[in-house]
PDB file of C-alpha atoms in Angstrom:
ATOM      1  CA  UNK A   1     -17.261  -4.875  13.942  1.00 89.00           C
ATOM      2  CA  UNK A   2     -14.408  -7.731  14.957  1.00 97.00           C
ATOM      3  CA  UNK A   3     -14.144 -10.849  12.414  1.00 98.00           C
ATOM      4  CA  UNK A   4     -12.752 -13.841  14.439  1.00 98.00           C
ATOM      5  CA  UNK A   5     -10.762 -16.420  11.565  1.00 98.00           C
ATOM      6  CA  UNK A   6      -9.456 -20.023  13.064  1.00 98.00           C
ATOM      7  CA  UNK A   7      -6.640 -21.507  10.833  1.00 98.00           C
ATOM      8  CA  UNK A   8      -5.786 -24.871   9.437  1.00 98.00           C
ATOM      9  CA  UNK A   9      -3.440 -25.149  12.733  1.00 97.00           C
ATOM     10  CA  UNK A  10      -5.458 -24.013  15.414  1.00 97.00           C
ATOM     11  CA  UNK A  11      -4.549 -20.848  14.818  1.00 98.00           C
ATOM     12  CA  UNK A  12      -6.994 -17.734  15.625  1.00 98.00           C
ATOM     13  CA  UNK A  13      -6.561 -14.163  13.859  1.00 98.00           C
ATOM     14  CA  UNK A  14      -9.270 -11.500  14.869  1.00 98.00           C
ATOM     15  CA  UNK A  15      -9.686  -8.359  12.625  1.00 98.00           C
ATOM     16  CA  UNK A  16     -11.115  -4.884  13.017  1.00 98.00           C
ATOM     17  CA  UNK A  17     -11.672  -1.939  11.076  1.00 98.00           C
ATOM     18  CA  UNK A  18     -10.245   1.379  12.537  1.00 98.00           C
ATOM     19  CA  UNK A  19     -10.717   5.051   9.937  1.00 96.00           C
ATOM     20  CA  UNK A  20      -7.289   5.145   8.867  1.00 94.00           C
ATOM     21  CA  UNK A  21      -8.478   8.657   6.943  1.00 90.00           C
ATOM     22  CA  UNK A  22     -11.672  10.305   6.376  1.00 88.00           C
ATOM     23  CA  UNK A  23     -12.787   8.304   3.381  1.00 87.00           C
ATOM     24  CA  UNK A  24     -10.561   5.418   4.472  1.00 93.00           C
ATOM     25  CA  UNK A  25     -10.888   2.347   6.345  1.00 97.00           C
ATOM     26  CA  UNK A  26      -8.214  -0.502   7.694  1.00 98.00           C
ATOM     27  CA  UNK A  27      -8.153  -3.259   9.152  1.00 98.00           C
ATOM     28  CA  UNK A  28      -5.942  -4.507  12.142  1.00 98.00           C
ATOM     29  CA  UNK A  29      -4.489  -8.192  12.454  1.00 98.00           C
ATOM     30  CA  UNK A  30      -3.727  -9.971  15.510  1.00 98.00           C
ATOM     31  CA  UNK A  31      -2.288 -12.702  15.635  1.00 98.00           C
ATOM     32  CA  UNK A  32      -3.242 -15.128  18.547  1.00 97.00           C
ATOM     33  CA  UNK A  33      -0.907 -18.703  19.335  1.00 94.00           C
ATOM     34  CA  UNK A  34      -1.442 -18.945  23.195  1.00 90.00           C
ATOM     35  CA  UNK A  35       2.442 -18.198  22.977  1.00 93.00           C
ATOM     36  CA  UNK A  36       2.429 -14.823  20.864  1.00 96.00           C
ATOM     37  CA  UNK A  37       0.401 -11.922  20.427  1.00 98.00           C
ATOM     38  CA  UNK A  38       1.303 -10.511  17.103  1.00 98.00           C
ATOM     39  CA  UNK A  39       0.342  -6.741  15.869  1.00 98.00           C
ATOM     40  CA  UNK A  40      -0.369  -6.424  12.033  1.00 98.00           C
ATOM     41  CA  UNK A  41      -0.339  -2.970  11.510  1.00 98.00           C
ATOM     42  CA  UNK A  42      -1.938  -0.236  13.252  1.00 98.00           C
ATOM     43  CA  UNK A  43      -4.009   2.105  11.743  1.00 97.00           C
ATOM     44  CA  UNK A  44      -3.075   6.158  10.742  1.00 96.00           C
ATOM     45  CA  UNK A  45      -1.834   7.714  14.192  1.00 95.00           C
ATOM     46  CA  UNK A  46      -5.084  10.087  13.242  1.00 95.00           C
ATOM     47  CA  UNK A  47      -6.616  10.141  16.844  1.00 95.00           C
ATOM     48  CA  UNK A  48      -9.711   8.587  15.515  1.00 97.00           C
ATOM     49  CA  UNK A  49      -7.655   5.929  14.370  1.00 97.00           C
ATOM     50  CA  UNK A  50      -6.271   5.384  17.150  1.00 97.00           C
ATOM     51  CA  UNK A  51      -9.492   5.742  19.852  1.00 98.00           C
ATOM     52  CA  UNK A  52     -10.661   2.687  17.370  1.00 98.00           C
ATOM     53  CA  UNK A  53      -7.160   1.019  17.896  1.00 98.00           C
ATOM     54  CA  UNK A  54      -7.938   0.641  21.643  1.00 98.00           C
ATOM     55  CA  UNK A  55     -11.341  -0.024  21.565  1.00 97.00           C
ATOM     56  CA  UNK A  56     -11.286  -3.210  19.091  1.00 98.00           C
ATOM     57  CA  UNK A  57      -8.691  -5.050  21.376  1.00 97.00           C
ATOM     58  CA  UNK A  58     -11.341  -3.822  24.236  1.00 96.00           C
ATOM     59  CA  UNK A  59     -13.439  -5.647  21.803  1.00 97.00           C
ATOM     60  CA  UNK A  60     -11.882  -8.972  21.480  1.00 97.00           C
ATOM     61  CA  UNK A  61     -11.448  -9.750  25.090  1.00 94.00           C
ATOM     62  CA  UNK A  62     -15.638  -8.457  25.543  1.00 95.00           C
ATOM     63  CA  UNK A  63     -16.055 -10.528  22.952  1.00 96.00           C
ATOM     64  CA  UNK A  64     -14.440 -13.920  22.699  1.00 96.00           C
ATOM     65  CA  UNK A  65     -12.602 -13.198  25.952  1.00 93.00           C
ATOM     66  CA  UNK A  66      -8.683 -13.075  25.046  1.00 93.00           C
ATOM     67  CA  UNK A  67      -7.598 -10.779  26.022  1.00 91.00           C
ATOM     68  CA  UNK A  68      -4.945  -8.785  24.192  1.00 94.00           C
ATOM     69  CA  UNK A  69      -4.078  -5.254  25.214  1.00 93.00           C
ATOM     70  CA  UNK A  70      -1.225  -3.638  23.661  1.00 97.00           C
ATOM     71  CA  UNK A  71       0.708  -4.531  26.872  1.00 96.00           C
ATOM     72  CA  UNK A  72       0.769  -8.234  26.167  1.00 96.00           C
ATOM     73  CA  UNK A  73       2.382  -7.720  22.612  1.00 98.00           C
ATOM     74  CA  UNK A  74       5.120  -9.728  21.387  1.00 98.00           C
ATOM     75  CA  UNK A  75       5.439  -8.140  18.137  1.00 98.00           C
ATOM     76  CA  UNK A  76       4.054  -5.800  15.583  1.00 98.00           C
ATOM     77  CA  UNK A  77       4.630  -6.292  12.090  1.00 98.00           C
ATOM     78  CA  UNK A  78       4.432  -3.514   9.311  1.00 98.00           C
ATOM     79  CA  UNK A  79       2.612  -4.978   6.689  1.00 98.00           C
ATOM     80  CA  UNK A  80       4.333  -2.136   4.067  1.00 98.00           C
ATOM     81  CA  UNK A  81       5.129   1.323   4.442  1.00 97.00           C
ATOM     82  CA  UNK A  82       2.005   3.448   3.596  1.00 96.00           C
ATOM     83  CA  UNK A  83       0.696   5.476   6.323  1.00 94.00           C
ATOM     84  CA  UNK A  84      -2.441   4.348   7.305  1.00 96.00           C
ATOM     85  CA  UNK A  85      -0.649   0.706   8.201  1.00 97.00           C
ATOM     86  CA  UNK A  86       2.082   2.103   9.881  1.00 97.00           C
ATOM     87  CA  UNK A  87       1.053   5.578  11.512  1.00 96.00           C
ATOM     88  CA  UNK A  88      -0.295   4.367  14.356  1.00 97.00           C
ATOM     89  CA  UNK A  89       3.336   3.421  16.068  1.00 97.00           C
ATOM     90  CA  UNK A  90       4.152   6.384  17.858  1.00 95.00           C
ATOM     91  CA  UNK A  91       0.965   6.183  19.558  1.00 96.00           C
ATOM     92  CA  UNK A  92       1.534   1.405  20.318  1.00 97.00           C
ATOM     93  CA  UNK A  93       4.866   3.060  21.760  1.00 97.00           C
ATOM     94  CA  UNK A  94       2.916   5.026  24.242  1.00 96.00           C
ATOM     95  CA  UNK A  95       1.910   1.786  25.376  1.00 97.00           C
ATOM     96  CA  UNK A  96       4.492  -1.630  24.699  1.00 97.00           C
ATOM     97  CA  UNK A  97       7.893  -2.261  24.130  1.00 97.00           C
ATOM     98  CA  UNK A  98       7.624  -5.080  21.761  1.00 98.00           C
ATOM     99  CA  UNK A  99       9.585  -5.234  18.608  1.00 98.00           C
ATOM    100  CA  UNK A 100       8.727  -3.872  15.517  1.00 98.00           C
ATOM    101  CA  UNK A 101       9.024  -5.548  12.163  1.00 98.00           C
ATOM    102  CA  UNK A 102       8.826  -4.576   8.813  1.00 98.00           C
ATOM    103  CA  UNK A 103      10.576  -5.636   5.724  1.00 98.00           C
ATOM    104  CA  UNK A 104      14.184  -3.919   4.774  1.00 98.00           C
ATOM    105  CA  UNK A 105      12.768  -1.559   1.548  1.00 98.00           C
ATOM    106  CA  UNK A 106      10.426   0.097   4.756  1.00 98.00           C
ATOM    107  CA  UNK A 107      12.783   0.334   7.167  1.00 98.00           C
ATOM    108  CA  UNK A 108      13.166   3.827   5.955  1.00 96.00           C
ATOM    109  CA  UNK A 109       9.857   4.994   6.042  1.00 96.00           C
ATOM    110  CA  UNK A 110       9.614   3.700   9.489  1.00 97.00           C
ATOM    111  CA  UNK A 111      13.243   4.860  10.765  1.00 97.00           C
ATOM    112  CA  UNK A 112      13.688   8.553   9.322  1.00 96.00           C
ATOM    113  CA  UNK A 113      10.193   9.569   8.364  1.00 94.00           C
ATOM    114  CA  UNK A 114      11.142  13.103   8.138  1.00 93.00           C
ATOM    115  CA  UNK A 115      14.063  12.679   5.382  1.00 93.00           C
ATOM    116  CA  UNK A 116      12.038  10.158   3.533  1.00 91.00           C
ATOM    117  CA  UNK A 117       9.305  12.261   3.887  1.00 92.00           C
ATOM    118  CA  UNK A 118      10.651  15.555   2.588  1.00 92.00           C
ATOM    119  CA  UNK A 119      12.520  13.360  -0.633  1.00 92.00           C
ATOM    120  CA  UNK A 120       9.012  11.377  -1.772  1.00 92.00           C
ATOM    121  CA  UNK A 121       7.733  14.809  -1.610  1.00 93.00           C
ATOM    122  CA  UNK A 122      10.145  16.117  -4.008  1.00 93.00           C
ATOM    123  CA  UNK A 123       9.836  13.501  -6.534  1.00 94.00           C
ATOM    124  CA  UNK A 124       6.344  13.577  -6.287  1.00 94.00           C
ATOM    125  CA  UNK A 125       6.485  17.111  -7.903  1.00 93.00           C
ATOM    126  CA  UNK A 126       8.581  16.339 -10.638  1.00 93.00           C
ATOM    127  CA  UNK A 127       6.731  13.672 -11.285  1.00 95.00           C
ATOM    128  CA  UNK A 128       3.181  16.036 -11.671  1.00 94.00           C
ATOM    129  CA  UNK A 129       5.361  18.508 -13.290  1.00 93.00           C
ATOM    130  CA  UNK A 130       6.531  16.108 -16.063  1.00 94.00           C
ATOM    131  CA  UNK A 131       2.942  14.545 -15.747  1.00 94.00           C
ATOM    132  CA  UNK A 132       1.196  18.312 -17.914  1.00 94.00           C
ATOM    133  CA  UNK A 133      -0.762  19.673 -14.323  1.00 92.00           C
ATOM    134  CA  UNK A 134      -1.384  23.131 -14.181  1.00 88.00           C
ATOM    135  CA  UNK A 135      -0.107  25.123 -11.489  1.00 85.00           C
ATOM    136  CA  UNK A 136      -2.921  25.337  -9.424  1.00 88.00           C
ATOM    137  CA  UNK A 137      -3.844  22.153  -9.210  1.00 87.00           C
ATOM    138  CA  UNK A 138       0.222  20.983  -9.142  1.00 87.00           C
ATOM    139  CA  UNK A 139      -0.102  23.340  -5.625  1.00 90.00           C
ATOM    140  CA  UNK A 140      -3.318  21.493  -4.443  1.00 87.00           C
ATOM    141  CA  UNK A 141      -2.351  17.962  -5.144  1.00 88.00           C
ATOM    142  CA  UNK A 142       0.926  18.576  -3.248  1.00 89.00           C
ATOM    143  CA  UNK A 143      -1.177  19.993   0.024  1.00 87.00           C
ATOM    144  CA  UNK A 144      -3.338  16.357  -0.149  1.00 83.00           C
ATOM    145  CA  UNK A 145      -0.224  14.645  -0.158  1.00 84.00           C
ATOM    146  CA  UNK A 146       1.244  16.103   2.870  1.00 84.00           C
ATOM    147  CA  UNK A 147      -2.492  16.359   4.933  1.00 77.00           C
ATOM    148  CA  UNK A 148      -1.519  15.026   8.486  1.00 73.00           C
ATOM    149  CA  UNK A 149       1.672  13.500   7.157  1.00 78.00           C
ATOM    150  CA  UNK A 150       3.438  15.885  10.067  1.00 79.00           C
ATOM    151  CA  UNK A 151       1.910  13.437  12.768  1.00 80.00           C
ATOM    152  CA  UNK A 152       3.778  10.245  12.743  1.00 89.00           C
ATOM    153  CA  UNK A 153       7.337  11.077  13.981  1.00 90.00           C
ATOM    154  CA  UNK A 154      10.551   8.213  13.523  1.00 94.00           C
ATOM    155  CA  UNK A 155       9.909   4.952  14.906  1.00 96.00           C
ATOM    156  CA  UNK A 156      13.322   2.859  15.437  1.00 97.00           C
ATOM    157  CA  UNK A 157      12.655  -0.913  13.827  1.00 98.00           C
ATOM    158  CA  UNK A 158      14.539  -3.668  15.607  1.00 98.00           C
ATOM    159  CA  UNK A 159      13.628  -6.686  12.954  1.00 98.00           C
ATOM    160  CA  UNK A 160      12.946  -7.067   9.395  1.00 98.00           C
ATOM    161  CA  UNK A 161      10.581  -9.505   7.619  1.00 98.00           C
ATOM    162  CA  UNK A 162      12.579 -11.575   4.733  1.00 95.00           C
ATOM    163  CA  UNK A 163      11.472 -14.800   3.285  1.00 95.00           C
ATOM    164  CA  UNK A 164      14.646 -16.486   4.340  1.00 95.00           C
ATOM    165  CA  UNK A 165      13.600 -15.935   7.846  1.00 96.00           C
ATOM    166  CA  UNK A 166      10.027 -17.124   9.166  1.00 96.00           C
ATOM    167  CA  UNK A 167       9.095 -15.642  12.435  1.00 97.00           C
ATOM    168  CA  UNK A 168       6.494 -16.461  14.998  1.00 97.00           C
ATOM    169  CA  UNK A 169       5.992 -19.723  12.408  1.00 96.00           C
ATOM    170  CA  UNK A 170       4.969 -17.110   9.881  1.00 98.00           C
ATOM    171  CA  UNK A 171       6.309 -16.861   6.302  1.00 98.00           C
ATOM    172  CA  UNK A 172       6.626 -13.500   4.607  1.00 98.00           C
ATOM    173  CA  UNK A 173       6.429 -12.795   0.905  1.00 98.00           C
ATOM    174  CA  UNK A 174       8.469 -10.126  -0.443  1.00 98.00           C
ATOM    175  CA  UNK A 175       5.573  -8.771  -3.060  1.00 98.00           C
ATOM    176  CA  UNK A 176       6.638  -5.628  -4.220  1.00 98.00           C
ATOM    177  CA  UNK A 177       4.782  -3.403  -6.666  1.00 97.00           C
ATOM    178  CA  UNK A 178       1.992  -1.105  -4.652  1.00 97.00           C
ATOM    179  CA  UNK A 179       5.080  -0.938  -2.501  1.00 97.00           C
ATOM    180  CA  UNK A 180       8.736  -0.971  -2.393  1.00 97.00           C
ATOM    181  CA  UNK A 181       8.591  -3.747   1.178  1.00 98.00           C
ATOM    182  CA  UNK A 182       5.210  -4.675   0.758  1.00 98.00           C
ATOM    183  CA  UNK A 183       4.377  -8.676   2.061  1.00 98.00           C
ATOM    184  CA  UNK A 184       2.182 -10.955   2.573  1.00 98.00           C
ATOM    185  CA  UNK A 185       2.606 -12.878   5.364  1.00 98.00           C
ATOM    186  CA  UNK A 186       0.968 -16.399   5.716  1.00 98.00           C
ATOM    187  CA  UNK A 187      -0.335 -18.680   9.226  1.00 98.00           C
ATOM    188  CA  UNK A 188      -1.033 -21.629   8.118  1.00 98.00           C
ATOM    189  CA  UNK A 189      -3.905 -21.932   5.526  1.00 98.00           C
ATOM    190  CA  UNK A 190      -4.599 -18.082   6.087  1.00 98.00           C
ATOM    191  CA  UNK A 191      -2.533 -15.660   3.903  1.00 98.00           C
ATOM    192  CA  UNK A 192      -2.486 -11.703   5.260  1.00 98.00           C
ATOM    193  CA  UNK A 193      -2.839 -10.410   1.683  1.00 98.00           C
ATOM    194  CA  UNK A 194      -2.322  -6.887   3.087  1.00 97.00           C
ATOM    195  CA  UNK A 195      -2.472  -4.380   0.405  1.00 98.00           C
ATOM    196  CA  UNK A 196      -1.080  -6.359  -2.519  1.00 98.00           C
ATOM    197  CA  UNK A 197      -4.360  -8.749  -3.390  1.00 98.00           C
ATOM    198  CA  UNK A 198      -7.702  -6.863  -2.373  1.00 98.00           C
ATOM    199  CA  UNK A 199     -11.343  -7.997  -2.352  1.00 98.00           C
ATOM    200  CA  UNK A 200     -12.940  -5.291  -4.576  1.00 97.00           C
ATOM    201  CA  UNK A 201     -10.427  -2.707  -5.927  1.00 97.00           C
ATOM    202  CA  UNK A 202      -7.288  -2.901  -7.822  1.00 97.00           C
ATOM    203  CA  UNK A 203      -4.383  -2.424  -4.717  1.00 97.00           C
ATOM    204  CA  UNK A 204      -3.156   1.568  -5.907  1.00 96.00           C
ATOM    205  CA  UNK A 205      -0.506   1.719  -8.553  1.00 97.00           C
ATOM    206  CA  UNK A 206       2.204   5.096  -9.106  1.00 96.00           C
ATOM    207  CA  UNK A 207       4.901   4.759 -11.339  1.00 96.00           C
ATOM    208  CA  UNK A 208       8.343   3.936  -9.487  1.00 95.00           C
ATOM    209  CA  UNK A 209       9.954   7.167 -10.824  1.00 93.00           C
ATOM    210  CA  UNK A 210       9.104   8.207  -8.095  1.00 93.00           C
ATOM    211  CA  UNK A 211       9.572   5.505  -5.258  1.00 93.00           C
ATOM    212  CA  UNK A 212      12.127   2.689  -6.384  1.00 92.00           C
ATOM    213  CA  UNK A 213      10.804  -1.051  -6.217  1.00 93.00           C
ATOM    214  CA  UNK A 214       7.066   0.540  -6.703  1.00 94.00           C
ATOM    215  CA  UNK A 215       5.501   0.381 -10.438  1.00 96.00           C
ATOM    216  CA  UNK A 216       3.130  -1.744 -12.658  1.00 98.00           C
ATOM    217  CA  UNK A 217       5.996  -3.840 -13.656  1.00 98.00           C
ATOM    218  CA  UNK A 218       7.031  -5.135  -9.418  1.00 98.00           C
ATOM    219  CA  UNK A 219       3.719  -5.628  -8.960  1.00 98.00           C
ATOM    220  CA  UNK A 220       2.573  -7.923 -11.850  1.00 98.00           C
ATOM    221  CA  UNK A 221       5.744 -10.142 -11.160  1.00 98.00           C
ATOM    222  CA  UNK A 222       4.380 -10.292  -7.302  1.00 98.00           C
ATOM    223  CA  UNK A 223       0.837 -10.990  -8.229  1.00 98.00           C
ATOM    224  CA  UNK A 224       2.125 -14.245 -10.181  1.00 98.00           C
ATOM    225  CA  UNK A 225       4.591 -15.101  -7.145  1.00 98.00           C
ATOM    226  CA  UNK A 226       2.037 -15.109  -4.614  1.00 98.00           C
ATOM    227  CA  UNK A 227      -0.601 -17.132  -7.162  1.00 98.00           C
ATOM    228  CA  UNK A 228       2.243 -19.661  -6.796  1.00 98.00           C
ATOM    229  CA  UNK A 229       1.795 -20.414  -3.062  1.00 98.00           C
ATOM    230  CA  UNK A 230       0.139 -23.226  -2.757  1.00 98.00           C
ATOM    231  CA  UNK A 231      -2.791 -24.330  -0.102  1.00 97.00           C
ATOM    232  CA  UNK A 232      -3.719 -20.643   0.379  1.00 98.00           C
ATOM    233  CA  UNK A 233      -7.760 -21.427   1.998  1.00 98.00           C
ATOM    234  CA  UNK A 234      -8.433 -17.427   2.780  1.00 98.00           C
ATOM    235  CA  UNK A 235      -7.206 -14.460   2.184  1.00 98.00           C
ATOM    236  CA  UNK A 236      -7.643 -10.995   4.591  1.00 98.00           C
ATOM    237  CA  UNK A 237      -6.417  -7.573   2.910  1.00 98.00           C
ATOM    238  CA  UNK A 238      -5.907  -4.654   4.691  1.00 98.00           C
ATOM    239  CA  UNK A 239      -8.956  -3.480   3.468  1.00 98.00           C
ATOM    240  CA  UNK A 240     -12.341  -4.425   2.194  1.00 98.00           C
ATOM    241  CA  UNK A 241     -13.891  -8.030   2.655  1.00 98.00           C
ATOM    242  CA  UNK A 242     -12.156 -11.548   3.175  1.00 98.00           C
ATOM    243  CA  UNK A 243     -11.256 -13.361  -0.616  1.00 98.00           C
ATOM    244  CA  UNK A 244     -11.867 -16.695  -0.077  1.00 98.00           C
ATOM    245  CA  UNK A 245     -10.994 -17.131  -3.455  1.00 98.00           C
ATOM    246  CA  UNK A 246      -7.211 -15.479  -3.943  1.00 98.00           C
ATOM    247  CA  UNK A 247      -6.243 -17.266  -6.435  1.00 98.00           C
ATOM    248  CA  UNK A 248      -9.290 -16.502  -8.807  1.00 98.00           C
ATOM    249  CA  UNK A 249      -9.099 -12.448  -7.437  1.00 98.00           C
ATOM    250  CA  UNK A 250      -5.267 -12.820  -8.603  1.00 98.00           C
ATOM    251  CA  UNK A 251      -6.388 -13.671 -12.172  1.00 98.00           C
ATOM    252  CA  UNK A 252      -9.107 -10.681 -11.735  1.00 98.00           C
ATOM    253  CA  UNK A 253      -6.953  -7.953 -10.874  1.00 98.00           C
ATOM    254  CA  UNK A 254      -4.220  -9.496 -14.184  1.00 98.00           C
ATOM    255  CA  UNK A 255      -6.792  -8.842 -16.001  1.00 98.00           C
ATOM    256  CA  UNK A 256      -8.382  -5.349 -14.752  1.00 98.00           C
ATOM    257  CA  UNK A 257      -4.482  -4.139 -15.435  1.00 98.00           C
ATOM    258  CA  UNK A 258      -4.789  -5.847 -19.003  1.00 98.00           C
ATOM    259  CA  UNK A 259      -7.252  -3.813 -20.078  1.00 98.00           C
ATOM    260  CA  UNK A 260      -6.577  -0.610 -18.583  1.00 98.00           C
ATOM    261  CA  UNK A 261      -2.978  -1.115 -20.407  1.00 98.00           C
ATOM    262  CA  UNK A 262      -4.631  -1.458 -23.335  1.00 98.00           C
ATOM    263  CA  UNK A 263      -7.537   1.663 -22.596  1.00 98.00           C
ATOM    264  CA  UNK A 264      -4.240   3.917 -22.579  1.00 98.00           C
ATOM    265  CA  UNK A 265      -2.989   2.617 -25.587  1.00 98.00           C
ATOM    266  CA  UNK A 266      -6.491   3.584 -27.488  1.00 98.00           C
ATOM    267  CA  UNK A 267      -5.892   6.655 -25.964  1.00 98.00           C
ATOM    268  CA  UNK A 268      -2.350   7.411 -26.726  1.00 98.00           C
ATOM    269  CA  UNK A 269      -3.421   6.945 -30.815  1.00 98.00           C
ATOM    270  CA  UNK A 270      -2.964  11.024 -30.665  1.00 98.00           C
ATOM    271  CA  UNK A 271       0.151  12.571 -28.426  1.00 98.00           C
ATOM    272  CA  UNK A 272      -1.190  12.668 -25.018  1.00 98.00           C
ATOM    273  CA  UNK A 273       0.576  13.449 -20.868  1.00 97.00           C
ATOM    274  CA  UNK A 274      -0.035  11.452 -18.667  1.00 97.00           C
ATOM    275  CA  UNK A 275      -2.764  14.185 -16.586  1.00 96.00           C
ATOM    276  CA  UNK A 276      -4.444  13.711 -19.880  1.00 97.00           C
ATOM    277  CA  UNK A 277      -4.292   9.956 -19.791  1.00 98.00           C
ATOM    278  CA  UNK A 278      -5.812  10.122 -16.323  1.00 97.00           C
ATOM    279  CA  UNK A 279      -8.619  12.329 -17.629  1.00 96.00           C
ATOM    280  CA  UNK A 280      -9.810  10.081 -20.007  1.00 96.00           C
ATOM    281  CA  UNK A 281      -9.820   6.945 -18.065  1.00 96.00           C
ATOM    282  CA  UNK A 282     -11.103   8.001 -15.180  1.00 94.00           C
ATOM    283  CA  UNK A 283     -12.974  10.640 -15.890  1.00 92.00           C
ATOM    284  CA  UNK A 284     -13.584  13.923 -13.199  1.00 88.00           C
ATOM    285  CA  UNK A 285     -12.297  12.896  -9.831  1.00 86.00           C
ATOM    286  CA  UNK A 286     -12.403  14.695  -6.763  1.00 82.00           C
ATOM    287  CA  UNK A 287     -10.554  15.422  -3.889  1.00 82.00           C
ATOM    288  CA  UNK A 288      -7.666  13.012  -2.991  1.00 84.00           C
ATOM    289  CA  UNK A 289      -8.523  11.305  -6.197  1.00 89.00           C
ATOM    290  CA  UNK A 290      -7.680  13.459  -8.790  1.00 91.00           C
ATOM    291  CA  UNK A 291      -4.238  11.930  -7.412  1.00 92.00           C
ATOM    292  CA  UNK A 292      -4.829   8.691  -6.993  1.00 94.00           C
ATOM    293  CA  UNK A 293      -6.133   8.797 -10.386  1.00 95.00           C
ATOM    294  CA  UNK A 294      -2.945  10.572 -11.916  1.00 96.00           C
ATOM    295  CA  UNK A 295      -0.387   8.089  -9.683  1.00 97.00           C
ATOM    296  CA  UNK A 296      -2.227   5.030 -11.043  1.00 97.00           C
ATOM    297  CA  UNK A 297      -2.134   6.559 -14.674  1.00 98.00           C
ATOM    298  CA  UNK A 298       1.782   7.096 -14.590  1.00 98.00           C
ATOM    299  CA  UNK A 299       2.166   3.813 -13.262  1.00 98.00           C
ATOM    300  CA  UNK A 300       0.212   2.837 -16.690  1.00 98.00           C
ATOM    301  CA  UNK A 301       2.263   4.636 -18.857  1.00 98.00           C
ATOM    302  CA  UNK A 302       5.590   4.428 -17.689  1.00 98.00           C
ATOM    303  CA  UNK A 303       4.825   0.766 -17.949  1.00 98.00           C
ATOM    304  CA  UNK A 304       4.210   0.863 -21.633  1.00 98.00           C
ATOM    305  CA  UNK A 305       6.893   3.648 -22.216  1.00 98.00           C
ATOM    306  CA  UNK A 306       9.453   0.798 -20.570  1.00 97.00           C
ATOM    307  CA  UNK A 307       7.993  -2.017 -22.566  1.00 97.00           C
ATOM    308  CA  UNK A 308       8.355   0.233 -25.916  1.00 98.00           C
ATOM    309  CA  UNK A 309       4.688   0.328 -26.511  1.00 98.00           C
ATOM    310  CA  UNK A 310       4.950   3.939 -26.510  1.00 98.00           C
ATOM    311  CA  UNK A 311       7.457   6.148 -26.918  1.00 98.00           C
ATOM    312  CA  UNK A 312       7.725  10.206 -26.605  1.00 97.00           C
ATOM    313  CA  UNK A 313       6.100  12.451 -29.266  1.00 97.00           C
ATOM    314  CA  UNK A 314       7.685  15.461 -28.189  1.00 96.00           C
ATOM    315  CA  UNK A 315      11.768  14.898 -28.227  1.00 96.00           C
ATOM    316  CA  UNK A 316      12.437  17.856 -29.814  1.00 95.00           C
ATOM    317  CA  UNK A 317      10.928  20.173 -26.487  1.00 94.00           C
ATOM    318  CA  UNK A 318      12.198  17.326 -23.773  1.00 93.00           C
ATOM    319  CA  UNK A 319      15.562  17.889 -25.389  1.00 95.00           C
ATOM    320  CA  UNK A 320      15.365  21.993 -25.877  1.00 95.00           C
ATOM    321  CA  UNK A 321      13.193  22.296 -22.589  1.00 90.00           C
ATOM    322  CA  UNK A 322      14.936  22.094 -18.605  1.00 88.00           C
ATOM    323  CA  UNK A 323      11.770  20.925 -17.476  1.00 86.00           C
ATOM    324  CA  UNK A 324       9.634  19.534 -19.842  1.00 93.00           C
ATOM    325  CA  UNK A 325       6.166  18.062 -19.866  1.00 95.00           C
ATOM    326  CA  UNK A 326       6.329  14.778 -21.770  1.00 96.00           C
ATOM    327  CA  UNK A 327       3.704  14.062 -24.104  1.00 97.00           C
ATOM    328  CA  UNK A 328       3.318   9.823 -25.144  1.00 98.00           C
ATOM    329  CA  UNK A 329       2.224   7.830 -28.273  1.00 98.00           C
ATOM    330  CA  UNK A 330       2.045   4.981 -29.438  1.00 98.00           C
ATOM    331  CA  UNK A 331       4.135   2.975 -30.829  1.00 95.00           C
TER     332      UNK A 331
END
């Protein structure tokens, strides 16, 4: 389904879904102002995602009469360095030389992807080991993490998206937390909230110990920052439905994290590993959702540990062990 939105200044935003991964639908946004034609995000690069990207662009012409093919693009803007949003760049490059822009903190992800994949996977392995994940689960989770990550090839970035330099009449807000280089894009009175604010779910969090400039602390600060931006009539996320009340949705997400943080404190009245916290927070999970749950639990434990609300319970074991499993207890 192709949706069309018109801003207060008459600019048009189209959006359509692509199946980024088997269980994940993401949205591609096209911004048209009569002079510039901008694409925000481009799917995962998987075969079905690429096919639906082309189908969506053709559908805009068929349904609304506006030609928006890849060859006509003025620029490609990447909201953040997660593969379901930038993985299609290698495919897009076959059709256009339009410059690519992303926030500085995610440039390396796009332009030196192979190096980044190796470094990030090693940091994830260390996190899972310290979280108390069993050896077999560790292998399974790493295999799922690396799934399809060899599909993308490094693609050069031509410019960066930053708050000091609006481009094409768009204001960019750097909102790290879900991803280091996450940005929201303000097009008049419509905010592309991308993966920073979603209509139904709380965007996934992972510990900063895996990747700098992520973590729940950064994310909550970024929510406050976006909440101070005036005049947002409508939000369009990178997944899920449009958000008619962005400010109200921000408050709901903040409240959800407050509840989850208190649950973690209750769980840790006795020593718990992150894997055990994840099990008690989210119950049984399947497939890739197991990894997401452990990272989410790890982000909340890390937030509380950084602020002194949790401490390590097995200090002697940590001191004597080269690769310790850390247990946390309420301070």
